[in-house]
C-alpha positions as a printed NumPy array, in Angstrom:
array([[101.355, 100.519,  79.615],
       [ 97.618, 100.17 ,  79.89 ],
       [ 95.85 , 102.27 ,  82.497],
       [ 93.109, 100.109,  83.93 ],
       [ 92.181,  98.325,  87.156],
       [ 90.485,  95.034,  87.972],
       [ 87.654,  96.898,  89.716],
       [ 86.774,  99.618,  92.184],
       [ 88.671,  99.352,  95.457],
       [ 88.597, 101.877,  98.285],
       [ 91.777, 100.549,  99.943],
       [ 93.818, 100.778,  96.75 ],
       [ 92.392, 104.23 ,  96.117],
       [ 93.613, 105.413,  99.523],
       [ 97.067, 103.933,  98.936],
       [ 97.42 , 105.544,  95.518],
       [ 96.293, 108.912,  96.882],
       [ 99.519, 108.862,  98.919],
       [101.5  , 108.372,  95.706],
       [ 99.423, 111.057,  94.026],
       [ 99.573, 113.898,  96.549],
       [101.089, 112.683,  99.841],
       [104.274, 113.985, 101.452],
       [106.579, 111.973,  99.159],
       [104.292, 111.95 ,  96.143],
       [104.578, 112.685,  92.481],
       [102.857, 116.024,  93.058],
       [105.582, 116.886,  95.579],
       [108.408, 115.942,  93.229],
       [106.787, 117.621,  90.237],
       [106.523, 120.92 ,  92.116],
       [109.966, 120.555,  93.703],
       [111.732, 119.748,  90.444],
       [109.892, 122.539,  88.59 ],
       [110.897, 124.952,  91.368],
       [114.533, 123.909,  90.923],
       [114.228, 124.192,  87.152],
       [113.028, 127.8  ,  87.453],
       [115.453, 128.675,  90.256],
       [118.541, 127.67 ,  88.247],
       [117.242, 128.348,  84.736],
       [119.584, 131.307,  84.149],
       [122.575, 130.248,  86.25 ],
       [122.91 , 126.514,  85.573],
       [121.124, 125.245,  82.484],
       [122.593, 121.748,  82.856],
       [121.098, 121.324,  86.32 ],
       [117.811, 123.017,  85.445],
       [117.304, 120.911,  82.296],
       [117.812, 117.728,  84.339],
       [115.275, 118.944,  86.898],
       [112.818, 119.758,  84.123],
       [113.146, 116.202,  82.765],
       [112.558, 114.751,  86.234],
       [109.55 , 117.05 ,  86.671],
       [108.15 , 115.719,  83.412],
       [108.485, 112.138,  84.687],
       [106.674, 113.068,  87.901],
       [103.913, 114.769,  85.927],
       [103.425, 111.615,  83.852],
       [103.19 , 109.522,  87.037],
       [100.783, 112.068,  88.541],
       [ 98.563, 111.819,  85.464],
       [ 98.498, 108.017,  85.623],
       [ 97.789, 107.968,  89.366],
       [ 94.93 , 110.431,  88.845],
       [ 93.369, 108.149,  86.24 ],
       [ 93.854, 105.062,  88.426],
       [ 92.231, 106.808,  91.388],
       [ 89.191, 107.624,  89.251],
       [ 88.993, 104.037,  87.998],
       [ 89.193, 102.773,  91.581],
       [ 86.164, 104.903,  92.476],
       [ 87.937, 107.84 ,  94.117],
       [ 88.562, 111.48 ,  93.285],
       [ 92.043, 112.723,  92.393],
       [ 91.774, 115.87 ,  94.506],
       [ 94.629, 117.56 ,  96.348],
       [ 92.981, 117.935,  99.746],
       [ 95.789, 116.205, 101.631],
       [ 98.666, 118.027,  99.908],
       [100.746, 120.342, 102.086],
       [103.537, 122.664, 101.021],
       [106.524, 122.004, 103.241],
       [110.06 , 123.207, 103.827],
       [111.318, 121.493, 100.678],
       [110.068, 124.385,  98.574],
       [112.03 , 127.149, 100.295],
       [115.608, 125.911,  99.966],
       [117.877, 127.756,  97.519],
       [121.23 , 125.99 ,  98.027],
       [121.786, 123.584,  95.12 ],
       [123.777, 121.038,  97.131],
       [121.069, 120.9  ,  99.808],
       [118.39 , 120.634,  97.138],
       [120.207, 117.686,  95.598],
       [120.295, 115.985,  99.027],
       [116.562, 116.662,  99.395],
       [115.934, 115.266,  95.899],
       [117.785, 112.064,  96.766],
       [115.821, 111.678,  99.987],
       [112.471, 112.333,  98.314],
       [113.146, 109.941,  95.433],
       [114.233, 107.213,  97.867],
       [111.064, 107.788,  99.904],
       [108.978, 107.521,  96.73 ],
       [110.642, 104.212,  95.85 ],
       [109.902, 102.912,  99.358],
       [106.27 , 104.063,  99.11 ],
       [105.84 , 102.511,  95.653],
       [107.384,  99.267,  96.9  ],
       [105.187,  99.145, 100.014],
       [102.086,  99.698,  97.895],
       [103.242,  97.14 ,  95.342],
       [103.339,  94.598,  98.192],
       [ 99.861,  95.593,  99.465],
       [ 98.027,  95.676,  96.134],
       [ 96.936,  92.519,  94.327],
       [ 95.558,  94.212,  91.201],
       [ 97.909,  93.067,  88.426],
       [ 97.387,  96.217,  86.333],
       [ 98.364,  98.498,  89.202],
       [101.272,  96.234,  90.166],
       [102.648,  96.507,  86.622],
       [102.432, 100.298,  86.735],
       [104.073, 100.498,  90.163],
       [106.844,  98.154,  89.026],
       [107.533, 100.375,  86.013],
       [107.509, 103.478,  88.213],
       [110.02 , 101.902,  90.611],
       [112.366, 101.221,  87.688],
       [111.977, 104.808,  86.454],
       [112.565, 106.256,  89.918],
       [115.715, 104.184,  90.354],
       [116.998, 105.702,  87.101],
       [116.018, 109.167,  88.337],
       [117.834, 108.514,  91.604],
       [120.942, 107.582,  89.645],
       [120.706, 110.852,  87.675],
       [120.457, 112.925,  90.848],
       [123.296, 111.016,  92.515],
       [125.477, 111.69 ,  89.458],
       [124.566, 115.369,  89.689],
       [125.595, 115.304,  93.338],
       [128.992, 113.843,  92.422],
       [129.451, 116.422,  89.663],
       [128.787, 119.377,  91.947],
       [130.867, 117.987,  94.801],
       [133.825, 117.602,  92.416],
       [133.427, 121.199,  91.267],
       [133.88 , 122.427,  94.831],
       [137.261, 120.763,  95.228]])
């Protein structure tokens, strides 16, 4: 996947900043999944290793969005990022529900931006990210089923 844009574009820059460090952004999921990785590292290596893999995917997306923002003429700063309640939960089942919600919100955001952006290079990247996030959603939903079964 080539990281380039058709030209500088302030509107696209502002849209991608939401994917980069907005409420349901790749920065949010990277930090959330890393938090879960560390939180369960000693007690549930299966869960924590899955969260670490998802964090790695989010970090890759974050890196690409940062480069796109620069190419579009913006700065990939974190001025709009806010820590929220997602980072204080410790119950695994609730965290899995949060993960599902956040991934679904990311897919919606990617899709909305895909429909608003006409730059073919960015559209290709967003399309690939949507596919990856759908796979990630499936992983988290399977984790949810696994842990629900263990409680019965």
